[in-house]
Coordinates of C-alpha atoms (C1' of nucleotides) in Angstrom, one line a residue:
Chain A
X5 CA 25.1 109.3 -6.0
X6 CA 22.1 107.3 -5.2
X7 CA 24.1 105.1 -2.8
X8 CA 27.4 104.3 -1.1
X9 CA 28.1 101.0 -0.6
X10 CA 27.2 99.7 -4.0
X11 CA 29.8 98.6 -6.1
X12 CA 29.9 99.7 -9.2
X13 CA 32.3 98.1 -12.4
X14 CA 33.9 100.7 -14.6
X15 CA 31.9 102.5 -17.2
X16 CA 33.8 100.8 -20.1
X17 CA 33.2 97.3 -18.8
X18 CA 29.3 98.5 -18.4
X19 CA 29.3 98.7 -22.0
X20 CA 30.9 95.6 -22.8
X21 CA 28.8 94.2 -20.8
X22 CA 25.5 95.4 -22.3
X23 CA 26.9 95.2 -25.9
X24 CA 27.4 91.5 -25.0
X25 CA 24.1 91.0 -24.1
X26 CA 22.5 92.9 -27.0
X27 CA 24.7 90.4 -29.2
X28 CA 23.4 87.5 -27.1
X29 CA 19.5 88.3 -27.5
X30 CA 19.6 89.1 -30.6
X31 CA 18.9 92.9 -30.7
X32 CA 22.5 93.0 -32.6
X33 CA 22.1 90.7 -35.0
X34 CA 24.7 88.5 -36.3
X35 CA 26.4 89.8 -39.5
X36 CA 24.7 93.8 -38.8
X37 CA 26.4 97.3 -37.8
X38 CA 26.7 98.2 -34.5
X39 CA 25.9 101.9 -33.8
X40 CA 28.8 104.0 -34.5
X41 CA 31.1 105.1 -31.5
X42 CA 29.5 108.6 -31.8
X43 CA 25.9 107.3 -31.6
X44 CA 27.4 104.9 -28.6
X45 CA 28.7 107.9 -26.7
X46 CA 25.6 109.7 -26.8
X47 CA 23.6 106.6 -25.5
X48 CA 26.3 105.7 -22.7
X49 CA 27.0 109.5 -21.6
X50 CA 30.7 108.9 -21.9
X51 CA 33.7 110.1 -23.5
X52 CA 34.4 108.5 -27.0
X53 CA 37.6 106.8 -25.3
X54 CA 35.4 104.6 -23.2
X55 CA 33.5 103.7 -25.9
X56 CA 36.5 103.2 -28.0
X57 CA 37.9 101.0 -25.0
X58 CA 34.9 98.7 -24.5
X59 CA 34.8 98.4 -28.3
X60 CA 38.5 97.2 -28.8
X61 CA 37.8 94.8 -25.5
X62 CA 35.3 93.0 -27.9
X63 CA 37.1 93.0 -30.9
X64 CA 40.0 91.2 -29.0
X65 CA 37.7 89.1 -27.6
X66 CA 35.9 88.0 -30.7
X67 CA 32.6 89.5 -29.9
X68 CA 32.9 92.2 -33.1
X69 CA 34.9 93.1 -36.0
X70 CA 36.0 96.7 -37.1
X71 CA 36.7 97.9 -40.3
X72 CA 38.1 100.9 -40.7
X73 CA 36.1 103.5 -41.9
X74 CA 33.6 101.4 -42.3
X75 CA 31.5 100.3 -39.0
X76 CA 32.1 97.7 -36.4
X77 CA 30.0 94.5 -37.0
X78 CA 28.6 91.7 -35.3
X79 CA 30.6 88.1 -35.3
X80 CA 28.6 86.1 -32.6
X81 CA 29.3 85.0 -29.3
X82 CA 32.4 83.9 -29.0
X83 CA 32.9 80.3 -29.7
X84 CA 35.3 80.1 -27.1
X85 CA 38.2 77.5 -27.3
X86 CA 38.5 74.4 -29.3
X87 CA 36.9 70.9 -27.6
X88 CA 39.1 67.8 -28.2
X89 CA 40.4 64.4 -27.0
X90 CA 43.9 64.8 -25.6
X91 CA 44.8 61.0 -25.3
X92 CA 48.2 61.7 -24.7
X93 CA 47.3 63.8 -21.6
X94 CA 45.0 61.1 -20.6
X95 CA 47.2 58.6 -21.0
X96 CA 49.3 60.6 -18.0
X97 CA 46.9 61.1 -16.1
X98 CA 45.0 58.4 -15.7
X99 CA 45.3 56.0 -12.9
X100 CA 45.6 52.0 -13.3
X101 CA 43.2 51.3 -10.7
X102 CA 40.4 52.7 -12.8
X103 CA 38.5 50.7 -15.3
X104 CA 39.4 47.4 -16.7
X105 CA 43.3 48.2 -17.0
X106 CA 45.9 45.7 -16.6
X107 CA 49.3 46.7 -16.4
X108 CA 51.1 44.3 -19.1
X109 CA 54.7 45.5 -18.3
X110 CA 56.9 47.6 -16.1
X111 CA 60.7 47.8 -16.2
X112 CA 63.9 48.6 -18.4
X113 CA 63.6 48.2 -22.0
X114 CA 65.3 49.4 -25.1
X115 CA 64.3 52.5 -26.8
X116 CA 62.0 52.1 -30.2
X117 CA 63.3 54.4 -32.7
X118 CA 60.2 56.9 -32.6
X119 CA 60.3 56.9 -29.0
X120 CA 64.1 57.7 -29.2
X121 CA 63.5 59.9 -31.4
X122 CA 61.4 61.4 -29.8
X123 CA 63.6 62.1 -26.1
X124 CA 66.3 62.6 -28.1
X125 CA 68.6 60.0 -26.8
X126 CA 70.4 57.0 -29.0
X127 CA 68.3 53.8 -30.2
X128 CA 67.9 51.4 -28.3
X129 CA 69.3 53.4 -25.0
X130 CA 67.4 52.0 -21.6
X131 CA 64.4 53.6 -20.6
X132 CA 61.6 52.5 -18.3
X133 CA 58.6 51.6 -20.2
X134 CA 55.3 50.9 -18.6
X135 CA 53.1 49.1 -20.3
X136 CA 49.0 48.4 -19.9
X137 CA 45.9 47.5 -21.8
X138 CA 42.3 48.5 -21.1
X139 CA 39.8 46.8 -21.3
X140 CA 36.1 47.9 -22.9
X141 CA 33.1 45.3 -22.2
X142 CA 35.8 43.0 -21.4
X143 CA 37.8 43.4 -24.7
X144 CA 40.8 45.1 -24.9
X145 CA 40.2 48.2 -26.6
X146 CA 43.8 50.5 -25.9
X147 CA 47.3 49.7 -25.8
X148 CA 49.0 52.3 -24.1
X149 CA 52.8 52.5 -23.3
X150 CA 55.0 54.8 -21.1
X151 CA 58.3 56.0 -21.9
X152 CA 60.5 57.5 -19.2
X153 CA 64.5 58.2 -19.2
X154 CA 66.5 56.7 -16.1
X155 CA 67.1 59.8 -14.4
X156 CA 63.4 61.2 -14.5
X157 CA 61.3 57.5 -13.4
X158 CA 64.6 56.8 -10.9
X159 CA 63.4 57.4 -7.2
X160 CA 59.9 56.7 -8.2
X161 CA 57.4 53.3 -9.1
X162 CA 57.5 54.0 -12.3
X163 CA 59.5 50.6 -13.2
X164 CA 58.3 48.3 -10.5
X165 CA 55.1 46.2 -11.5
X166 CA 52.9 47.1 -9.1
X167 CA 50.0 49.2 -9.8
X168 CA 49.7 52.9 -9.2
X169 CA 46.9 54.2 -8.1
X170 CA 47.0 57.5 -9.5
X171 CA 48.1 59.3 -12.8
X172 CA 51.7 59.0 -14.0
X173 CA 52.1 62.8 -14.0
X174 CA 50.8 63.5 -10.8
X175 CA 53.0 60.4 -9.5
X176 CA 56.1 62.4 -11.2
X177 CA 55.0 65.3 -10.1
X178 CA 54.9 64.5 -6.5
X179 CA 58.4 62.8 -6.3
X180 CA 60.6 64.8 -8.9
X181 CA 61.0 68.5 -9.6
X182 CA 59.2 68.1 -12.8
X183 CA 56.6 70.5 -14.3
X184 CA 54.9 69.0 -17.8
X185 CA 54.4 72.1 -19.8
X186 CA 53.2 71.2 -23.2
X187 CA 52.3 68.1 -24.9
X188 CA 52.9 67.2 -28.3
X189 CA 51.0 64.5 -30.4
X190 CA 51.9 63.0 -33.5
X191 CA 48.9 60.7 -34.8
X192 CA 49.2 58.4 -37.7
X193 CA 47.0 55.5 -39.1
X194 CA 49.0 52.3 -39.8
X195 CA 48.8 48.3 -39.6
X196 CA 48.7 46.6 -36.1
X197 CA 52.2 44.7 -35.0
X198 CA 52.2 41.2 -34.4
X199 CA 53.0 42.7 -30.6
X200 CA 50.1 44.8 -30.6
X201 CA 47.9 42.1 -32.2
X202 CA 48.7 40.0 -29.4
X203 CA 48.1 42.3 -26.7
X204 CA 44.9 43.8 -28.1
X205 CA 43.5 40.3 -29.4
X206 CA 43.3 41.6 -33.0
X207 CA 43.0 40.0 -36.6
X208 CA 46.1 40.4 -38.8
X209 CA 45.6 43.3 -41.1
X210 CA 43.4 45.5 -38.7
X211 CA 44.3 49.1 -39.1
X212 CA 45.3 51.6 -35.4
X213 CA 45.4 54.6 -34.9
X214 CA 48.9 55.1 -33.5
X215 CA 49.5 58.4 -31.3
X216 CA 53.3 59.3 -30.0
X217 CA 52.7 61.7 -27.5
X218 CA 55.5 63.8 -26.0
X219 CA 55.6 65.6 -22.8
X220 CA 57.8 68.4 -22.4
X221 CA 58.9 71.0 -19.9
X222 CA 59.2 74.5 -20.3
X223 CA 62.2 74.4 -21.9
X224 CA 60.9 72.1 -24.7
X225 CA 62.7 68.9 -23.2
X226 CA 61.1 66.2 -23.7
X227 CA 60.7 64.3 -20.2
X228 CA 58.5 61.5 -21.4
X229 CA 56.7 59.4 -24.3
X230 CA 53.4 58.2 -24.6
X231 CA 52.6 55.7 -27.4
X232 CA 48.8 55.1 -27.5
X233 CA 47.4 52.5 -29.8
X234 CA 43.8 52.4 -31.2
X235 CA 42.2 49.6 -33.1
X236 CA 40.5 51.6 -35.8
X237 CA 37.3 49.9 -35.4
X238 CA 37.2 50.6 -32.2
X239 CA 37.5 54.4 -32.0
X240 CA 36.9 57.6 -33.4
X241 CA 38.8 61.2 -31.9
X242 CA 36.3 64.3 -31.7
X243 CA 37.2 67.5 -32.2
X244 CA 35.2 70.8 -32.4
X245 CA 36.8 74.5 -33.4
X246 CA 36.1 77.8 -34.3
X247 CA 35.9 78.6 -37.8
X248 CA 38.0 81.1 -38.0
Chain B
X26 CA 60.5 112.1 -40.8
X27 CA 62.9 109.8 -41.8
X28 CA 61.3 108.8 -44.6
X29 CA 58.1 109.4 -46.5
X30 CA 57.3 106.1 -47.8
X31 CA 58.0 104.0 -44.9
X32 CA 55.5 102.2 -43.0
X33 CA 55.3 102.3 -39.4
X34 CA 53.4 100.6 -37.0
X35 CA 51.0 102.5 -34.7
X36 CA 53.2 103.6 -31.7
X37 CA 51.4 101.2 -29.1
X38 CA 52.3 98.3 -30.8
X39 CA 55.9 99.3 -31.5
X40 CA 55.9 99.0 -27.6
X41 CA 54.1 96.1 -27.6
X42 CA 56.6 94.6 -29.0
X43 CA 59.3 96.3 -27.5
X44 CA 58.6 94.8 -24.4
X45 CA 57.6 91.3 -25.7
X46 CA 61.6 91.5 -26.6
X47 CA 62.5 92.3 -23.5
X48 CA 60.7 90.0 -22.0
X49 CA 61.7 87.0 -24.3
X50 CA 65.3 87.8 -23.9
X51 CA 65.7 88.0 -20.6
X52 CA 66.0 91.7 -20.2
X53 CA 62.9 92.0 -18.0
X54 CA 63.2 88.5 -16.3
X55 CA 59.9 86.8 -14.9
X56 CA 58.9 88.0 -11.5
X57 CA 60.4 91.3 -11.6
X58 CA 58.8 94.5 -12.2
X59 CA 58.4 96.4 -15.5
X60 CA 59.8 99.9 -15.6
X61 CA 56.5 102.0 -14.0
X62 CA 54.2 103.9 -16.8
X63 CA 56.0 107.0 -16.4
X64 CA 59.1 106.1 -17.3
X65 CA 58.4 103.7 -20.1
X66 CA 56.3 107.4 -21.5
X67 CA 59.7 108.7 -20.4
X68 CA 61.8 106.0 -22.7
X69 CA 59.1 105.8 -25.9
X70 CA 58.7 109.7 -25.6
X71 CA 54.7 108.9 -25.8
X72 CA 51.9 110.3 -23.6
X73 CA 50.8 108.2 -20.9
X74 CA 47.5 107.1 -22.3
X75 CA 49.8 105.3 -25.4
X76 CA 51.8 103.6 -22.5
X77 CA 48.5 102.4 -21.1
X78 CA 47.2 100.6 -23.8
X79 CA 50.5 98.7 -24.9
X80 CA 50.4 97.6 -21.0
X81 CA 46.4 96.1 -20.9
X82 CA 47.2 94.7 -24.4
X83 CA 50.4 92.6 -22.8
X84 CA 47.9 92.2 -19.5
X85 CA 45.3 90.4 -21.6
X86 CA 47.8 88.6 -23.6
X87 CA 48.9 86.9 -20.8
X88 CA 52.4 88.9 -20.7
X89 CA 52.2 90.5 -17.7
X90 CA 50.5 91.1 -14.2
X91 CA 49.1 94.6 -13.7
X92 CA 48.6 95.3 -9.8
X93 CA 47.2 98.0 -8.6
X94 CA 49.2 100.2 -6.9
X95 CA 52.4 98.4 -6.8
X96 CA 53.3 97.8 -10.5
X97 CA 53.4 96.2 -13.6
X98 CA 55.3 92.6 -13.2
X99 CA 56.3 90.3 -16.1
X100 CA 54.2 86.7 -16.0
X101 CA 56.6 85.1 -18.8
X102 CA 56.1 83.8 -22.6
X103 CA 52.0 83.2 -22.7
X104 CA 51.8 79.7 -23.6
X105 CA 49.8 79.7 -26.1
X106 CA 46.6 77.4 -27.3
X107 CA 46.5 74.3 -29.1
X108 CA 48.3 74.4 -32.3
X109 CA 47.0 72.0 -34.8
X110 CA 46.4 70.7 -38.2
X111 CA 42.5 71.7 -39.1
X112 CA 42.5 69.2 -42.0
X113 CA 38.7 70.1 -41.7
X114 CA 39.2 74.2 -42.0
X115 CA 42.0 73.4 -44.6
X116 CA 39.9 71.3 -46.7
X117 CA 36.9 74.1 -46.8
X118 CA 39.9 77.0 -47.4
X119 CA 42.1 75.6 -50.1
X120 CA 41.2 76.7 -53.7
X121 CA 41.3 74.0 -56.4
X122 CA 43.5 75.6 -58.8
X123 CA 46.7 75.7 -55.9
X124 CA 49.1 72.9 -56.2
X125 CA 48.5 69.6 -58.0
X126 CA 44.9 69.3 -56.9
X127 CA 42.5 67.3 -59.7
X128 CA 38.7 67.5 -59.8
X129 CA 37.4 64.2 -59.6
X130 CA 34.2 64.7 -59.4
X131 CA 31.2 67.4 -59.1
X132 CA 27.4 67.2 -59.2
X133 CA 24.5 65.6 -57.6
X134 CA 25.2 62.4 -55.7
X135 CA 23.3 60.0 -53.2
X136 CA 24.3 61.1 -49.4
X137 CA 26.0 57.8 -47.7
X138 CA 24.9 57.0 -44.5
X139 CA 27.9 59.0 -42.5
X140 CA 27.3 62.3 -44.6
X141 CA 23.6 61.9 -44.3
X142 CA 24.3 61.6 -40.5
X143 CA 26.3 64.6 -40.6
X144 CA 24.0 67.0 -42.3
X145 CA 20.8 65.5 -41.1
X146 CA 19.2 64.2 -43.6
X147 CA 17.8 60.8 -44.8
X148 CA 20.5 58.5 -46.3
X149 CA 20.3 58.6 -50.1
X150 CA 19.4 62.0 -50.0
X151 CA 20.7 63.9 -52.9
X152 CA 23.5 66.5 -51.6
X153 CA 26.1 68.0 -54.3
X154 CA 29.3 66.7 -54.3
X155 CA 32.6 67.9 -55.2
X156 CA 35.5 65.6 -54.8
X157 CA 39.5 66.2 -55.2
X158 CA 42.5 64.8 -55.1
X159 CA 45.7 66.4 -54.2
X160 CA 49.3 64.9 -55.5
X161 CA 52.2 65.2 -53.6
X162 CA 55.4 64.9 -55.9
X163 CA 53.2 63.4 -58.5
X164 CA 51.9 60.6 -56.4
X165 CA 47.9 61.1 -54.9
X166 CA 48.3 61.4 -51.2
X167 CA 45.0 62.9 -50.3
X168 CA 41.3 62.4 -51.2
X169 CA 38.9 65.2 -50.4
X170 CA 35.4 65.1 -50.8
X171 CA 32.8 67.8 -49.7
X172 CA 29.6 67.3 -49.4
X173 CA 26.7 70.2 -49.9
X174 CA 23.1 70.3 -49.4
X175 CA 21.2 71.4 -52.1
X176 CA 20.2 74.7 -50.8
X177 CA 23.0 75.7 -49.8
X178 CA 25.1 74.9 -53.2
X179 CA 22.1 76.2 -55.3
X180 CA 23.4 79.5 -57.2
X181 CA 26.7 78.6 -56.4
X182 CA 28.9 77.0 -59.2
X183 CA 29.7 74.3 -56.4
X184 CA 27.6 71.7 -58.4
X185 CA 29.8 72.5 -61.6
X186 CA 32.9 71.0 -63.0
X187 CA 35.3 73.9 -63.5
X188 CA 38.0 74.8 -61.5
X189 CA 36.6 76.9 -58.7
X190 CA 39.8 79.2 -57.6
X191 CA 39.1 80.3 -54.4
X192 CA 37.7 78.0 -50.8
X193 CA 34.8 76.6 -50.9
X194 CA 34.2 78.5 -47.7
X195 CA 35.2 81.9 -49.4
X196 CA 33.1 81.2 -52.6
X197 CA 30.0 80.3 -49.9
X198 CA 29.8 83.4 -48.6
X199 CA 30.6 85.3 -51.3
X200 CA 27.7 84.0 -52.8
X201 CA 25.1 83.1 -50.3
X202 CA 24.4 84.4 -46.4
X203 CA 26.4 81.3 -45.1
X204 CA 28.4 81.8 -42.1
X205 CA 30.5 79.0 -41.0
X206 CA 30.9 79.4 -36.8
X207 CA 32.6 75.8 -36.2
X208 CA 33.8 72.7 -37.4
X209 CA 33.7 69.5 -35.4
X210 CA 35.8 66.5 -36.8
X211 CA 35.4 63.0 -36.4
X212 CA 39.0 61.0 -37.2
X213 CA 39.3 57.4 -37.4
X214 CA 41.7 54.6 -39.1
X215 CA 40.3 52.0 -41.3
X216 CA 40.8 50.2 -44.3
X217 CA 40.5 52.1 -47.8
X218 CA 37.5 51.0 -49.9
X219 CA 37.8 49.9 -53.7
X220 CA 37.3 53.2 -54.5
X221 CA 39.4 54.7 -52.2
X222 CA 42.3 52.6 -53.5
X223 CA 41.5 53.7 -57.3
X224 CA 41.8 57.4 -56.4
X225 CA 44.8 57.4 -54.2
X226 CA 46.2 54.6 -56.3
X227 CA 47.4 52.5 -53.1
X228 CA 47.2 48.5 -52.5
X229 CA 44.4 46.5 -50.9
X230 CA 44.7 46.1 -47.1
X231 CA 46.4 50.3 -47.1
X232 CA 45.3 51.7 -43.6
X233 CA 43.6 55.3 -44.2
X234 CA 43.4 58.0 -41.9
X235 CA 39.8 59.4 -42.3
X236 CA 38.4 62.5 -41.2
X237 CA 34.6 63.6 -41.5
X238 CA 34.4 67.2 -41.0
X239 CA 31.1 68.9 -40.4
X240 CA 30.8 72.8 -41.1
X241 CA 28.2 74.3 -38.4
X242 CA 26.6 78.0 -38.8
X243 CA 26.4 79.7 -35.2
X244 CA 23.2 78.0 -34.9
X245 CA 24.8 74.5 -35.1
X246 CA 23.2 73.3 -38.3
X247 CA 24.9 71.7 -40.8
X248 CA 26.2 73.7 -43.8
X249 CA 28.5 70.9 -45.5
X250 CA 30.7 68.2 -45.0
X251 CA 33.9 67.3 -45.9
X252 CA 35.3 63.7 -45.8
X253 CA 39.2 63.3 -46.1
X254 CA 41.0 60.5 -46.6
X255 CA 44.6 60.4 -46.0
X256 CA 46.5 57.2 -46.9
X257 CA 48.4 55.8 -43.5
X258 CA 51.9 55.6 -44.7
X259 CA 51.8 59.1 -46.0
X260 CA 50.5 61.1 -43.4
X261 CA 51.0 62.2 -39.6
X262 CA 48.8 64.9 -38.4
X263 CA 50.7 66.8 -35.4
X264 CA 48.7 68.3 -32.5
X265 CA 50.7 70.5 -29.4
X266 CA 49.1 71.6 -26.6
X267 CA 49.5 73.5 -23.2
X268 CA 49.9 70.0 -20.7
X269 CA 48.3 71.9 -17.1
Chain C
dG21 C1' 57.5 99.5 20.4
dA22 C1' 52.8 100.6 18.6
dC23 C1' 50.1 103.6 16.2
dG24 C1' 48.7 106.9 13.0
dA25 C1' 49.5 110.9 9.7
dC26 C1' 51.7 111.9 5.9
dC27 C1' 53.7 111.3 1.4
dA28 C1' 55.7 109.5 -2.8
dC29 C1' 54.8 106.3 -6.1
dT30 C1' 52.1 103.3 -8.4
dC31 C1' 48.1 101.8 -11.5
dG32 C1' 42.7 102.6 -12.8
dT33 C1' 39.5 105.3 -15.1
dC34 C1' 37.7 108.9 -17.7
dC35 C1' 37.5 112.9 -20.5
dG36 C1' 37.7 115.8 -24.7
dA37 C1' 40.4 117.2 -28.2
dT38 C1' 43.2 116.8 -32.6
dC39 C1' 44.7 114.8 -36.7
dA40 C1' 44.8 110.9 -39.9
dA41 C1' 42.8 107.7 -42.9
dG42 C1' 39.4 104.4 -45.1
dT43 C1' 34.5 104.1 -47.2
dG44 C1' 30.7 105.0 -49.9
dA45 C1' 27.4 107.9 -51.8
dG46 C1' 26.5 111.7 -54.6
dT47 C1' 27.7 115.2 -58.0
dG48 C1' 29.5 117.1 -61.9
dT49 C1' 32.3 117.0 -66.0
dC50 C1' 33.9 115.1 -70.1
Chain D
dG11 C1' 28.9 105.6 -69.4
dA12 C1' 33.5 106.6 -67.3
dC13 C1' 35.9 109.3 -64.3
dA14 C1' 37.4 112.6 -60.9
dC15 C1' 36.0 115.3 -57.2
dT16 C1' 33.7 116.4 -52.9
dC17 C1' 31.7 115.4 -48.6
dA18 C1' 29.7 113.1 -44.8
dC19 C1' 30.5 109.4 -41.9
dT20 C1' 33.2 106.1 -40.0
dT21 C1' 37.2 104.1 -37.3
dG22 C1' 42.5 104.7 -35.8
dA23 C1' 46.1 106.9 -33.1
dT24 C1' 47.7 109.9 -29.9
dC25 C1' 48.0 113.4 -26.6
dG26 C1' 47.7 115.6 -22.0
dG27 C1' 45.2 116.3 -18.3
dA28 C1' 42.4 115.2 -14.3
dC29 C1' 40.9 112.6 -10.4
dG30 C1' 40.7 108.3 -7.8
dA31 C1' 42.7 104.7 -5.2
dG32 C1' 46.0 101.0 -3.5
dT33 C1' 50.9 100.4 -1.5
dG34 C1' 54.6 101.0 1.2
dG35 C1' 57.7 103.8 3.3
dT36 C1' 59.2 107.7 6.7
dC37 C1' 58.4 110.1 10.6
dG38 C1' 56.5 111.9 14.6
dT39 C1' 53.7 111.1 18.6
dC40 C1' 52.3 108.6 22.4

DNA sequence: GACGACCACTCGTCCGATCAAGTGAGTGTC
DNA sequence: GACACTCACTTGATCGGACGAGTGGTCGTC
């Protein structure tokens, strides 16, 4: 009508739109009604199923709740998704030419129990493990160790000792048909080993923070193990969520 | 028709679901294009408009791909968020009277300098206090204490020593405008103090997973705290999430 | 062969109507 | 006071239609 180049987004999304910001700025308060669909309608000009639809868009979005027969109320802005430290995925990503890191070992070794566990093949099978500390302020602050069956680290540099220069998932990624879907953590608080005392200059009886990350692919097999060690004086994890 | 007493699901959802089979088992395989609207109106025997909305539910859920013009094509299996154990949420939800859960304590107490931190206020303050224990098969395996500033437990029965059957969270807002909007968690392993070890009845040198929790209302003040202590060698806490 | 008109098919949006069902306040009876 | 009833108001589900617009093919013309 008054022009005909503008672009103009669908009346339903209008609404969201201005419902959001009326949630934002505080003319819908927290916690109050919001006009009923009828009194919406008559504000918007539009058919109760727009109205209807932009209301549903911000009840799956978390904008609003409604109750039947009751009203649909205000919940907030969306507090969108949870914020939290994902040292496994870190500890695939990162590169060992960043930082203070110092790669400690790199080669054939004999599966742990956990980590065997874990890839689901027999204790003490071979794997390549890849091994490196780094260093804080000059201390050693994380102990983080790499487990990868034959056939996924053969064909890449995965066991030799020289250092790579980018992540271990990218490495993978660019060399191997391999697509990481989902990561799994499993995080536990426990004593140091004399291995890990040694490596992370420790006193006897410190307490870690152990993490066993697995990284699977989309058809939940594992493909390879992360074991991150923490001193516990060291480090804290963060992690922020929705309540509800 | 069939039956009187029988409780259906709204027709949209039935083919929500419908198609979430489908697509799960292979019937409409990733890439390929859904049946068009009018014949999945044809197959349900549903107007078009009921069609419609199952579709942009699946389309915002990550199901499928809605192009305009050439079809509806199937994306795959959404993968979801992060799944993981809120100890935090968990420790504000769970009534006291569930499982073998034992008041420990309840009433005013000095804030320590991490709680005091946490709800921003000087250290020694006095907060209220309500502390638990939790048995697994008879022996303690988890310490929870939450933490309350005075105005916010006043008028509440927070502060008192009887069994209080429902969340904290629940009994909060029943009671008082409180309206938790996030938690953020601090985790960390250390060494369990004297009095630690009394409660949870482990030996001197135990590791402890410990977990400060803060409650936030949407304007990120602090409502309460909870601090949980887990003892090392009985707990993992498990954490999966989509690698990308 | 290149181009354009046409057309069948698809999804995108919007409307207004109907019936159902939950909620809460008020009203009247016992 | 307790209870049942009514009624206004609210959201929930569904329908069928209408129009618009993007896509991709066929087909005829040049």
């Amino acid at each position: 009508m008054m022009s005909n180049l503008e672009f103009a987004p669908p009346k339903y999304a209008q609404i969201v739109q201005a419902i959001q910001t009326r949630i934002e700025d505080g003319t819908y308060p927290v916690g109050t009604m919001l006009p009923s669909e009828a009194r919406l309608v008559r504000e918007f000009g539009s058919g109760r199923s727009t109205v209807v639809r932009a209301l549903q868009i911000l009840s799956m979005q978390g904008w609003i709740e409604r109750e039947h027969g009751r009203g649909s109320f205000v919940k907030g802005v969306p507090a969108h998704g949870a914020e939290r430290s994902h040292a496994g995925a870190s500890a695939f990503d990162a590169p060992e030419n960043a930082g203070d890191t110092t790669v400690t070992a790199a080669g054939r070794a004999a599966a742990p129990a956990v980590v065997a566990e874990a890839l689901n093949v027999p204790e003490n099978s071979p794997l390549i493990r890849r091994q490196r500390v780094i260093l804080d302020e000059g201390s050693p602050s994380e102990l983080v160790t790499l487990w990868f069956p034959l056939d996924i680290a053969s064909g890449t540099d995965l066991g030799d000792t020289g250092v790579i220069a980018i992540g271990a998932r990218e490495h993978l990624q660019a060399l191997k048909q391999v697509r990481p879907a989902r990561i799994t953590e499993r995080l536990s608080a426990r004593l140091a080993t004399v291995e890990e005392r040694r490596l992370l200059a420790t006193e006897e009886g410190a307490p870690v923070l152990a993490i066993l990350a697995t990284v699977l692919n989309a058809e939940n097999a594992p493909i390879a193990v992360a074991d991150i060690v923490l001193p516990g004086d060291l480090h804290e994890l963060e992690d922020s969520y929705p309540a509800t």
